XYZ file of C-alpha atoms in Angstrom:
108
model
C 32.191 -12.304 -55.967
C 30.750 -9.711 -58.306
C 27.347 -8.187 -57.708
C 25.347 -7.852 -60.920
C 23.338 -4.831 -59.737
C 24.293 -3.834 -56.184
C 22.320 -0.569 -56.369
C 19.110 -2.594 -56.703
C 19.706 -3.834 -53.149
C 21.248 -0.689 -51.665
C 21.177 2.657 -53.484
C 24.296 3.784 -51.568
C 26.398 1.847 -54.111
C 25.683 4.690 -56.555
C 27.605 7.084 -54.276
C 30.885 5.345 -55.218
C 30.880 7.221 -58.533
C 31.175 10.501 -56.602
C 34.220 9.431 -54.542
C 37.891 9.896 -55.441
C 39.120 6.670 -57.091
C 35.650 5.231 -56.383
C 36.862 4.054 -52.960
C 35.893 4.554 -49.344
C 38.086 4.309 -46.275
C 39.026 0.778 -45.181
C 36.146 -1.148 -43.626
C 35.047 -4.725 -43.044
C 31.789 -5.466 -44.832
C 29.821 -8.560 -43.970
C 28.189 -10.363 -46.871
C 25.187 -12.413 -45.924
C 22.168 -13.745 -47.706
C 18.887 -15.362 -46.936
C 18.564 -18.631 -48.786
C 20.906 -20.483 -51.060
C 22.850 -18.917 -53.904
C 23.638 -21.367 -56.681
C 25.804 -20.809 -59.732
C 25.248 -23.130 -62.662
C 24.344 -25.676 -63.749
C 27.355 -26.599 -65.830
C 27.067 -29.651 -68.078
C 30.232 -31.749 -68.385
C 30.013 -33.796 -71.573
C 32.653 -36.452 -70.881
C 30.670 -39.583 -69.919
C 33.824 -41.301 -68.673
C 34.531 -38.614 -66.081
C 35.293 -40.100 -62.666
C 35.893 -36.874 -60.733
C 35.302 -33.141 -60.821
C 37.951 -30.699 -59.598
C 36.933 -27.223 -58.444
C 39.199 -24.261 -57.797
C 37.685 -21.461 -55.711
C 39.487 -18.153 -55.326
C 38.580 -15.134 -53.222
C 40.215 -12.480 -55.405
C 39.908 -9.766 -52.746
C 40.811 -12.096 -49.882
C 38.805 -13.555 -47.018
C 39.487 -11.469 -43.945
C 37.970 -8.926 -41.611
C 39.517 -5.859 -39.987
C 38.545 -5.020 -36.401
C 37.853 -1.504 -35.175
C 41.357 -1.605 -33.701
C 42.831 -2.206 -37.151
C 43.696 -5.878 -36.663
C 43.138 -8.231 -39.572
C 41.660 -11.713 -38.980
C 40.870 -14.630 -41.274
C 37.291 -15.430 -42.299
C 36.282 -18.888 -43.544
C 33.446 -19.582 -46.007
C 31.608 -22.888 -46.491
C 31.016 -23.802 -50.143
C 28.825 -26.667 -51.309
C 29.253 -28.341 -54.694
C 26.508 -30.548 -56.145
C 27.182 -33.045 -58.932
C 24.236 -34.820 -60.590
C 24.631 -37.373 -63.398
C 22.521 -36.401 -66.456
C 21.704 -37.926 -69.841
C 22.292 -36.346 -73.271
C 19.206 -34.133 -72.923
C 20.232 -32.859 -69.469
C 17.707 -34.899 -67.446
C 18.959 -36.284 -64.130
C 19.689 -40.021 -64.249
C 21.083 -40.393 -60.738
C 21.061 -38.885 -57.296
C 22.931 -35.649 -56.637
C 26.227 -35.944 -54.782
C 26.968 -33.086 -52.381
C 30.371 -32.045 -51.095
C 31.016 -29.190 -48.678
C 34.409 -27.566 -48.372
C 35.660 -24.696 -46.266
C 37.463 -21.964 -48.171
C 39.952 -20.725 -45.589
C 40.762 -17.064 -45.294
C 44.067 -15.550 -44.267
C 44.949 -12.891 -41.723
C 47.848 -11.803 -43.954
C 47.385 -9.314 -46.775
């Protein structure tokens, strides 16, 4: 996940520029949001498509570190919506929803 303008939400992000290597000591942030966050839509132009494959990657991992220094896995629920559309992008069928759990790892 990349934040487009994190300082707009919390001005403390600007302090990273002042730190050595732009890093803080190890910590376990919690990302949360109010409401849904959608990415897309993406139009797939193959009318004969019978399935859509998605590959989700957490490039920095999905884990938390306790105050005692122990690392534990964190899981994230992701929902994918697929809606059939015509050539002009108008929906021609009901959306199909699929939820998956992206599983974290306690190993680094």
